[in-house]
PDB file of C-alpha atoms and ligand atoms in Angstrom:
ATOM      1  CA  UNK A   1       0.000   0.000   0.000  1.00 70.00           C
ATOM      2  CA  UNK A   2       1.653   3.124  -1.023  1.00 87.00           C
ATOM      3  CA  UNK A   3       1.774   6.007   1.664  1.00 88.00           C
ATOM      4  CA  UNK A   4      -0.648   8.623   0.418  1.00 90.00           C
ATOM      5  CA  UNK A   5      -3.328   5.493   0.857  1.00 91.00           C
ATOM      6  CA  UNK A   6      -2.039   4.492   3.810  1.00 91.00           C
ATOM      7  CA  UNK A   7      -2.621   7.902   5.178  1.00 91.00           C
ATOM      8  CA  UNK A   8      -6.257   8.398   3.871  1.00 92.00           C
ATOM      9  CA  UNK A   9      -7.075   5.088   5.447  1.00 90.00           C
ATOM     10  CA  UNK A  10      -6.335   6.572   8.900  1.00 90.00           C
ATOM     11  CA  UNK A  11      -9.760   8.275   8.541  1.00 93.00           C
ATOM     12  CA  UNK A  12     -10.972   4.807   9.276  1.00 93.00           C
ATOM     13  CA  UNK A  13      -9.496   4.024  12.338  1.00 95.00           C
ATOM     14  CA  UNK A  14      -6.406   6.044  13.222  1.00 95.00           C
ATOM     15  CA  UNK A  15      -3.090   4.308  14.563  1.00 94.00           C
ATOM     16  CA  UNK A  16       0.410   5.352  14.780  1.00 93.00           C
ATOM     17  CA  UNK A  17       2.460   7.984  13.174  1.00 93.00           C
ATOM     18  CA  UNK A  18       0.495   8.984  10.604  1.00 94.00           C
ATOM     19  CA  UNK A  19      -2.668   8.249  12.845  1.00 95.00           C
ATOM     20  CA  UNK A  20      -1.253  10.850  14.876  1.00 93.00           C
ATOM     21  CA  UNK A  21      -1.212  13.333  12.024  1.00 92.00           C
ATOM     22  CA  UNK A  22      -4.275  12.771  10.566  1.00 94.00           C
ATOM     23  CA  UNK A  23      -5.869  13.438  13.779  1.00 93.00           C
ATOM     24  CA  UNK A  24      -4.269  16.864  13.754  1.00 88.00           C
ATOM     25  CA  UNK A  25      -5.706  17.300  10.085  1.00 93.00           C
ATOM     26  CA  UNK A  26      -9.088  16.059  11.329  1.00 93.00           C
ATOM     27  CA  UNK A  27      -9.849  18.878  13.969  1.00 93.00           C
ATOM     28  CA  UNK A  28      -8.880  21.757  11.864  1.00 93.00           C
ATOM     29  CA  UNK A  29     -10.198  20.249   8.323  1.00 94.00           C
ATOM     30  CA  UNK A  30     -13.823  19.386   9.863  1.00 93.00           C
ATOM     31  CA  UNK A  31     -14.060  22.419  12.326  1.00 96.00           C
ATOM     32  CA  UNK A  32     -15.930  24.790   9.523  1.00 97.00           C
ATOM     33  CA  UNK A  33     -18.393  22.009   8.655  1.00 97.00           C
ATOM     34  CA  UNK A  34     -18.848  20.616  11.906  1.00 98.00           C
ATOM     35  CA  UNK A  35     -19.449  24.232  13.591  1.00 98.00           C
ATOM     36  CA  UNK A  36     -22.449  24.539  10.384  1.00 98.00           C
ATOM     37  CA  UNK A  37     -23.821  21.328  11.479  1.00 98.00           C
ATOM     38  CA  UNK A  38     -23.857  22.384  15.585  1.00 98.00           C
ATOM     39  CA  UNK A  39     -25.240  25.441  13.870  1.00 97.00           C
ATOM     40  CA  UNK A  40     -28.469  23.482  13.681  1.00 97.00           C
ATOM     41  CA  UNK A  41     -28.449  22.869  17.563  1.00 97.00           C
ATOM     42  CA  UNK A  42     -31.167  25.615  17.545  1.00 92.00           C
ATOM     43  CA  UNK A  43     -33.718  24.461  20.343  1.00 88.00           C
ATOM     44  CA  UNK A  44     -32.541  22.095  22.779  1.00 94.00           C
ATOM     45  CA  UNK A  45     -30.570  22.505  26.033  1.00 97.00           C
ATOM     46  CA  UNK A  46     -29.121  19.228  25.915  1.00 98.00           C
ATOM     47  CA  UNK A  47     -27.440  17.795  29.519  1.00 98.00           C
ATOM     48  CA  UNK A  48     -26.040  14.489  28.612  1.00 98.00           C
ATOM     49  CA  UNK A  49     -24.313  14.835  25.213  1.00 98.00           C
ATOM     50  CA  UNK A  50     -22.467  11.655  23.505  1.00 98.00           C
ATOM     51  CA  UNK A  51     -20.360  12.768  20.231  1.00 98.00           C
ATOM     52  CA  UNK A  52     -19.722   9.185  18.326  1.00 98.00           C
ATOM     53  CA  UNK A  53     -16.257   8.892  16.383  1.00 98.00           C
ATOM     54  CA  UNK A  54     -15.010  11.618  18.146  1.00 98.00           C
ATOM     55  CA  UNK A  55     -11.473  11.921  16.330  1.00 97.00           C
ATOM     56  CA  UNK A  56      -9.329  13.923  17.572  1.00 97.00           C
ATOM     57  CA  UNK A  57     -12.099  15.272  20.446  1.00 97.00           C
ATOM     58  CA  UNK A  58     -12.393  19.497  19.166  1.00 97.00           C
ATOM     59  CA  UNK A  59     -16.323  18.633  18.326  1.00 98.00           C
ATOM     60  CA  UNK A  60     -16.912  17.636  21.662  1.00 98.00           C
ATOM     61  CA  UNK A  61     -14.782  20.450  22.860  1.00 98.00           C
ATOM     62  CA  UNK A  62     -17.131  22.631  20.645  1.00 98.00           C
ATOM     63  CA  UNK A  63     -20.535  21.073  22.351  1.00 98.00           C
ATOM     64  CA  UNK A  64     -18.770  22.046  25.856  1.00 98.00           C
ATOM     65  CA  UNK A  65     -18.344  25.837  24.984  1.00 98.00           C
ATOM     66  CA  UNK A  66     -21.976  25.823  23.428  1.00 98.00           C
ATOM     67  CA  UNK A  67     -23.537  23.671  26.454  1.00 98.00           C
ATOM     68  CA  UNK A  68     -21.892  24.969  29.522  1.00 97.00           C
ATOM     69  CA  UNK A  69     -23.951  22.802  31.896  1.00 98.00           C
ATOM     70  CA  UNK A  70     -23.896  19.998  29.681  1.00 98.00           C
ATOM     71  CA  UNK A  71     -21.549  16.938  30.121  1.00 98.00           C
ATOM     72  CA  UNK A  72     -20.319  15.609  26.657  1.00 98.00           C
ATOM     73  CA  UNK A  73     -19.076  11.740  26.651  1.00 98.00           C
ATOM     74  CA  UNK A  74     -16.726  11.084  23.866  1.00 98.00           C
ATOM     75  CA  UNK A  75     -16.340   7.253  22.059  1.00 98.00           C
ATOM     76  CA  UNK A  76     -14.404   6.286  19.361  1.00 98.00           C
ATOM     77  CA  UNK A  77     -12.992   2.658  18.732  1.00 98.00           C
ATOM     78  CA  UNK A  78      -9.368   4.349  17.996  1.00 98.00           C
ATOM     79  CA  UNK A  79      -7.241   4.122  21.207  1.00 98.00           C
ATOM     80  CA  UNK A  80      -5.330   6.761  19.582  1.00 97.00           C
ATOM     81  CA  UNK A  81      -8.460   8.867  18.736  1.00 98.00           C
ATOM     82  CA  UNK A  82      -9.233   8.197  22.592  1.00 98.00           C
ATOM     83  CA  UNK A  83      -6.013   9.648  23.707  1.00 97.00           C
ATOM     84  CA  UNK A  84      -5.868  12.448  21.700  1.00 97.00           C
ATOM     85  CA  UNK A  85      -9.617  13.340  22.325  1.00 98.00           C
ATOM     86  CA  UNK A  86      -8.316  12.960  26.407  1.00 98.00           C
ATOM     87  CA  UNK A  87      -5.616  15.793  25.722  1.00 97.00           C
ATOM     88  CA  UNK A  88      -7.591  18.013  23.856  1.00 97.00           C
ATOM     89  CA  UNK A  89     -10.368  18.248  26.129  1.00 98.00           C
ATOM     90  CA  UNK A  90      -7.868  17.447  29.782  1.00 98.00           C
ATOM     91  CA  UNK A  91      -9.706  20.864  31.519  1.00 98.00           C
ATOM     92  CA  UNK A  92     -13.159  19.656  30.959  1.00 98.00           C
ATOM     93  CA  UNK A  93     -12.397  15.894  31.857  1.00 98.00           C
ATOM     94  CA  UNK A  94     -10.506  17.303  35.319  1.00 98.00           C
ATOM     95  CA  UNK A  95     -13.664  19.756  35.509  1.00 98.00           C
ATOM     96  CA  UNK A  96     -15.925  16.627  35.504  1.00 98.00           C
ATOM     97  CA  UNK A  97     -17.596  17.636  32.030  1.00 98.00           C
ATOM     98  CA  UNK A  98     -15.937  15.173  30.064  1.00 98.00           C
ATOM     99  CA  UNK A  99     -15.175  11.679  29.714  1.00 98.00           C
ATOM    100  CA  UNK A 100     -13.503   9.931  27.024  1.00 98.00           C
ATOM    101  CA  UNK A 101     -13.593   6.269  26.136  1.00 98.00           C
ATOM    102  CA  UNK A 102     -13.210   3.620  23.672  1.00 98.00           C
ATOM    103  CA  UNK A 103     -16.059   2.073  21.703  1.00 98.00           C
ATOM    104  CA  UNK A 104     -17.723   0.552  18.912  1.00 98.00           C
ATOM    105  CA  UNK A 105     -20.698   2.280  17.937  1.00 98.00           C
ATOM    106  CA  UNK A 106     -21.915  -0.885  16.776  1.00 98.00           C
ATOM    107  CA  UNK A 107     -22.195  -2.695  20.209  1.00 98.00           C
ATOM    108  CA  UNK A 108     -22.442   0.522  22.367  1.00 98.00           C
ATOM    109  CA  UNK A 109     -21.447  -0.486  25.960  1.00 96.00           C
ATOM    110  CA  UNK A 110     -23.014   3.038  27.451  1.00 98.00           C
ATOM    111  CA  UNK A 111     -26.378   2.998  29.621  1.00 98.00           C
ATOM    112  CA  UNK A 112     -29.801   3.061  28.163  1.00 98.00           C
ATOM    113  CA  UNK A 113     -32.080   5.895  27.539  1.00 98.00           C
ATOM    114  CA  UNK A 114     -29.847   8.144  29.099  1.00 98.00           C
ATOM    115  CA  UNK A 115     -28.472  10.922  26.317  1.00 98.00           C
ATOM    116  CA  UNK A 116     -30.187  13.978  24.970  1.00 98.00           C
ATOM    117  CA  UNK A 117     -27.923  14.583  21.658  1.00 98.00           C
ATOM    118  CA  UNK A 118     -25.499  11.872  19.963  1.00 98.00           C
ATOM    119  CA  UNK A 119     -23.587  13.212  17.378  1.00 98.00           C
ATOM    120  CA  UNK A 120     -21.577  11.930  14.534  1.00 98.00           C
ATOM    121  CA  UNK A 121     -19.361  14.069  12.542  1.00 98.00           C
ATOM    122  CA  UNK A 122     -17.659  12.588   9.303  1.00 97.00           C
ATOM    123  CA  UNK A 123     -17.927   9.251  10.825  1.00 98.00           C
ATOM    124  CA  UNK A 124     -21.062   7.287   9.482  1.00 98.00           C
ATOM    125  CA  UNK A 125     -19.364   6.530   6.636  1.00 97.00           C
ATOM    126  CA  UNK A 126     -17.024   3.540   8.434  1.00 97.00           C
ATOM    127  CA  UNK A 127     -19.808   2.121  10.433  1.00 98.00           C
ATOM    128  CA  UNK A 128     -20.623  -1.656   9.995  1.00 96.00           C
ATOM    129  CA  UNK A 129     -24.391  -1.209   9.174  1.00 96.00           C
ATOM    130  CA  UNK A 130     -26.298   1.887   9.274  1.00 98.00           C
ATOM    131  CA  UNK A 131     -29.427   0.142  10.797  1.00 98.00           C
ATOM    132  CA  UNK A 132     -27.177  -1.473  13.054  1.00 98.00           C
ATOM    133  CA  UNK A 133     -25.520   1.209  14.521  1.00 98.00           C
ATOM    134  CA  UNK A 134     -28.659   3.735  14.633  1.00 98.00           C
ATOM    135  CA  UNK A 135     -30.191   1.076  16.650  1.00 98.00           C
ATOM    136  CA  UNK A 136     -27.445   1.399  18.945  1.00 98.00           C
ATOM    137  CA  UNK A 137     -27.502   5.299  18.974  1.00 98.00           C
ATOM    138  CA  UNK A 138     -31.525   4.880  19.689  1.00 98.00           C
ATOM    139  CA  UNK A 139     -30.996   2.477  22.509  1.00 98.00           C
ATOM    140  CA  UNK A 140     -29.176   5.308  24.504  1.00 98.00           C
ATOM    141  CA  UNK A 141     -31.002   8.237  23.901  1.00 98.00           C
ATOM    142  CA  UNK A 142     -33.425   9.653  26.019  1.00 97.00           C
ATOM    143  CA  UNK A 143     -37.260   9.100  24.645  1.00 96.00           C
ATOM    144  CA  UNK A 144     -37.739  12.654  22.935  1.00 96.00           C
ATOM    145  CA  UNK A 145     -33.466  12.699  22.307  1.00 97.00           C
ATOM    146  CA  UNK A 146     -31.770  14.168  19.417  1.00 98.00           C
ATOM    147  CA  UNK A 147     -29.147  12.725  17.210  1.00 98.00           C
ATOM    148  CA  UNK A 148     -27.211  14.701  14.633  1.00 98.00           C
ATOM    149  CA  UNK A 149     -24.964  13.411  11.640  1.00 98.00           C
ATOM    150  CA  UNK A 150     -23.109  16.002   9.912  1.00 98.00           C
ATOM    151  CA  UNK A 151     -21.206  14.489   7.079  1.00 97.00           C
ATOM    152  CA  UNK A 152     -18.762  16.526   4.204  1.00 96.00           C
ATOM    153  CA  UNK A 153     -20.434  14.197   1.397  1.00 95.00           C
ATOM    154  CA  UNK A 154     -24.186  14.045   0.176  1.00 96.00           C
ATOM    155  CA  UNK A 155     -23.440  10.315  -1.209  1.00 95.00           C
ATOM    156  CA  UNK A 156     -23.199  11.683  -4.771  1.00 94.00           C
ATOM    157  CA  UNK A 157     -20.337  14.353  -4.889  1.00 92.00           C
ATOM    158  CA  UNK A 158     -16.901  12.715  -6.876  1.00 92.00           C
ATOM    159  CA  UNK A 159     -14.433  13.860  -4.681  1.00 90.00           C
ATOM    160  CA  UNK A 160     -15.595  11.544  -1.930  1.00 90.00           C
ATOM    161  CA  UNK A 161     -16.509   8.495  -4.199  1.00 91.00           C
ATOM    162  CA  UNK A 162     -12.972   8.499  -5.377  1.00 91.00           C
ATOM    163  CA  UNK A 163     -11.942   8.010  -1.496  1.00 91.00           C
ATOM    164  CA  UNK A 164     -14.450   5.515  -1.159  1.00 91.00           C
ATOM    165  CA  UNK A 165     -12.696   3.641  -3.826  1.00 92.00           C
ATOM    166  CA  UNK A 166      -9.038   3.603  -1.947  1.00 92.00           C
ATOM    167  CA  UNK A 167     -10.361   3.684   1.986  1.00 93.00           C
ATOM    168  CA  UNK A 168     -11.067   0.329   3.137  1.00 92.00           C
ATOM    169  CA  UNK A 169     -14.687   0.239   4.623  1.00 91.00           C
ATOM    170  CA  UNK A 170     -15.853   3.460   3.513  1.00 95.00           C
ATOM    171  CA  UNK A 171     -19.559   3.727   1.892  1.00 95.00           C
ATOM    172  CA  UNK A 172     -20.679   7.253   1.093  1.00 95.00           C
ATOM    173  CA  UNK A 173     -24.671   7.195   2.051  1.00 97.00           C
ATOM    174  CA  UNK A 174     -27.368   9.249   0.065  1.00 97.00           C
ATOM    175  CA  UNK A 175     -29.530  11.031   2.199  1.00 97.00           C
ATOM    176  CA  UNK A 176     -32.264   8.608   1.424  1.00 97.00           C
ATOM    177  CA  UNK A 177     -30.464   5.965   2.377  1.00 97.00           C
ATOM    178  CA  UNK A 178     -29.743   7.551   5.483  1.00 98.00           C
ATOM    179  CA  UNK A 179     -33.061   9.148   6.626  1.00 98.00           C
ATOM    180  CA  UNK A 180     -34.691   5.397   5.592  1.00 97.00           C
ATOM    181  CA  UNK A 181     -31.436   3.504   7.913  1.00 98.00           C
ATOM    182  CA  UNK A 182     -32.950   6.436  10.647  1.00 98.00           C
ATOM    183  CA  UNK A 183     -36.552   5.487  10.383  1.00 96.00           C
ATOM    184  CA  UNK A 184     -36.008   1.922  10.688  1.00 96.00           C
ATOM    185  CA  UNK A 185     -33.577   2.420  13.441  1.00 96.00           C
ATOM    186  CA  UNK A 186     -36.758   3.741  15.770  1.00 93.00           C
ATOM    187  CA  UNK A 187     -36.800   7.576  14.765  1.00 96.00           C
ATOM    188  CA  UNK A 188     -39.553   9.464  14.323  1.00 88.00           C
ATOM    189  CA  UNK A 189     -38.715  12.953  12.850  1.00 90.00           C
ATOM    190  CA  UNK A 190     -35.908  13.351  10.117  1.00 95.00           C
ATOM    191  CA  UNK A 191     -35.010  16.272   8.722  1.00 96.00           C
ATOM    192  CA  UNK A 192     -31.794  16.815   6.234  1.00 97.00           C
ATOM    193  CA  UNK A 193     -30.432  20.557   5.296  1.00 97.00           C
ATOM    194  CA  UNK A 194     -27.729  20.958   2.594  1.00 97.00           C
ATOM    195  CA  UNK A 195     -25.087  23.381   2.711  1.00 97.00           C
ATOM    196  CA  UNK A 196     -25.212  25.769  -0.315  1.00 94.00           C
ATOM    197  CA  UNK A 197     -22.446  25.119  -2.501  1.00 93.00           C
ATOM    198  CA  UNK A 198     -21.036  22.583  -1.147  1.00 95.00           C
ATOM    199  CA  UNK A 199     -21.978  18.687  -0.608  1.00 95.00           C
ATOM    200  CA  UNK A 200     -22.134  19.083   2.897  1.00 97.00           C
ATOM    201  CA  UNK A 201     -25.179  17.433   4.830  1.00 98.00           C
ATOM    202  CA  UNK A 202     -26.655  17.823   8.270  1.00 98.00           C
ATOM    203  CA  UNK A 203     -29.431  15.171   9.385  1.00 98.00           C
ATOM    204  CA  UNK A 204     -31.320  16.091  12.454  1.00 98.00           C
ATOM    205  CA  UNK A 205     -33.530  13.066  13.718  1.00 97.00           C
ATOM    206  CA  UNK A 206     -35.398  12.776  16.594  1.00 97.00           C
ATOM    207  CA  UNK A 207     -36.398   9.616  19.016  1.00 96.00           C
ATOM    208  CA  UNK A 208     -40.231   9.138  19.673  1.00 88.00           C
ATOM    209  CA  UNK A 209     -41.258  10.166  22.691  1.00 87.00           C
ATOM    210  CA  UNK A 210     -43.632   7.436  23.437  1.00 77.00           C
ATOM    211  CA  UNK A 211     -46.597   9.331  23.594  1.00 69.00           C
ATOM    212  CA  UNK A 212     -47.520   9.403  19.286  1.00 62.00           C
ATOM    213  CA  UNK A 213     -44.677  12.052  18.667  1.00 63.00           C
TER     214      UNK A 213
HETATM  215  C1  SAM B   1     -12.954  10.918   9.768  1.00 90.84           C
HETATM  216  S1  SAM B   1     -12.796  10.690  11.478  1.00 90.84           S
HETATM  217  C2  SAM B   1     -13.838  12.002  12.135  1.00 90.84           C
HETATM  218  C3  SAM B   1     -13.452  12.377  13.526  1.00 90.84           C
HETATM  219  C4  SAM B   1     -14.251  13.538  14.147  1.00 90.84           C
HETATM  220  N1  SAM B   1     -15.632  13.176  14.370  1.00 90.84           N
HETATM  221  C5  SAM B   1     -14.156  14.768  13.303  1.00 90.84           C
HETATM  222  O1  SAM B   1     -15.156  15.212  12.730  1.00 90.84           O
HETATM  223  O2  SAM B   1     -13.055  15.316  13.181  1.00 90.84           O
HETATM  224  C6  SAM B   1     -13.773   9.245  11.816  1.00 90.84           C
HETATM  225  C7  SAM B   1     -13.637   8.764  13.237  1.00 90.84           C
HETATM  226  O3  SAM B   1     -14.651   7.769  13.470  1.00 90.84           O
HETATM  227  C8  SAM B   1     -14.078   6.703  14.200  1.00 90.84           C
HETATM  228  N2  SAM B   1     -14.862   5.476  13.960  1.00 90.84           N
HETATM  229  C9  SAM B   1     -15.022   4.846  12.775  1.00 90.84           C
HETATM  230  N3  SAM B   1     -15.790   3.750  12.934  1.00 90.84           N
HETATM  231  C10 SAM B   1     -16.121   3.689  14.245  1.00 90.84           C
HETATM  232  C11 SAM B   1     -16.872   2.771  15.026  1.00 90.84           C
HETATM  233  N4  SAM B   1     -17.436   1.678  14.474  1.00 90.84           N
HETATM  234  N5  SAM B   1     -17.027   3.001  16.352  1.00 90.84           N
HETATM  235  C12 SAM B   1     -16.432   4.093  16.924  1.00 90.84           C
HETATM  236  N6  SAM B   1     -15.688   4.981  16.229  1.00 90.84           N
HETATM  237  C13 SAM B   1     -15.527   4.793  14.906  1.00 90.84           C
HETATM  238  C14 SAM B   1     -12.639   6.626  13.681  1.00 90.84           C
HETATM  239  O4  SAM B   1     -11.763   5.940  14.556  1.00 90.84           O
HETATM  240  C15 SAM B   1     -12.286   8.106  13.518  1.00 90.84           C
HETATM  241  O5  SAM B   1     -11.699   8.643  14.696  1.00 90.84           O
END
């Protein structure tokens, strides 16, 4: 595998050296898209946040500065992603409003029912099984919770199907295929909002609350 491919397939799962520098990449190339899609945070006061795939942890640092009562739990399956995540957010986690840990979205190991807002930025796109995994995110949201995906690609733009082509794992989802993976995972209300000239996607969905809504 030549390097250049070896380095885009840290997206997936980053380890070692160049792990360590595509983390760096990760929280300053995502930070204008990710800040659009927490942009979209509009009406909720959320207490118990979970950020999914967290990276290199400055989106969860971001939900901390917007939330300040809020506690923000960050997972991501890299132990390098955990450790970086750890020193980026080190006052929060010593100010109790952070934790970081290591997990697979697709067997969540976090207690039931118990999160307002899950987020996932540029992440969906490595996760074994959309249904899957949504079902996870469902299981440990409050009834009434929020969960967010903001993602660079639409599913149709060339720049990221040419990526999908030399990253191991990666599947660029339309937003059908998304807000349909949503409904069947158990939510209720899905709404998607494109950025203007760009292929960028936010997907706000929303958890029944039990009672019809
Ligand atoms: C492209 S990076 C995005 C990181 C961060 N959310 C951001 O926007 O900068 C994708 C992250 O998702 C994580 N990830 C991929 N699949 C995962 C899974 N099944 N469970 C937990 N984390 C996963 C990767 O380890 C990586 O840190």
């Amino acid at each position: 595998m030549g390097v250049y491919k070896k380095f885009v397939n840290q997206t997936r799962k980053p380890e070692g050296f160049l792990g360590k520098m595509m983390l760096k990449g990760m929280n300053s190339g995502h930070a204008k898209m990710a800040d659009w899609g927490i942009s979209h945070l509009k009406k909720i006061e959320p207490l118990d946040i979970v950020d999914l795939g967290c990276g290199g942890g400055r989106n969860a640092g971001e939900l901390l500065k917007k939330y300040p009562a809020a506690h923000v739990t960050a997972i991501d399956h890299s132990g390098l992603s955990v450790e970086n995540a750890k020193e980026y957010n080190q006052e929060m986690i010593a100010a109790g409003r952070c934790n970081v840990q290591q997990g697979d979205v697709s067997a969540l190991e976090l207690e039931e029912e118990s999160y307002d807002l899950a987020t996932a930025f540029e992440t969906i796109y490595f996760w074994p099984g959309l249904v899957r995994c949504f079902s996870q995110v469902a299981k440990i949201l409050k009834p009434g919770g929020y969960f967010m995906i903001c993602n660079e690609s639409d599913g149709t733009d060339a720049v990221s199907l040419k990526y999908e082509k030399i990253i191991d794992g990666m599947k660029n989802h339309t937003v059908d295929e998304i807000e349909s993976a949503l409904k069947e995972a158990g939510f209720s209300k899905v709404k998607t909002d494109h950025y203007t000239n760009k292929p960028w996607i936010t997907v706000l969905a929303r958890k029944g609350t039990g009672n019809g809504e």
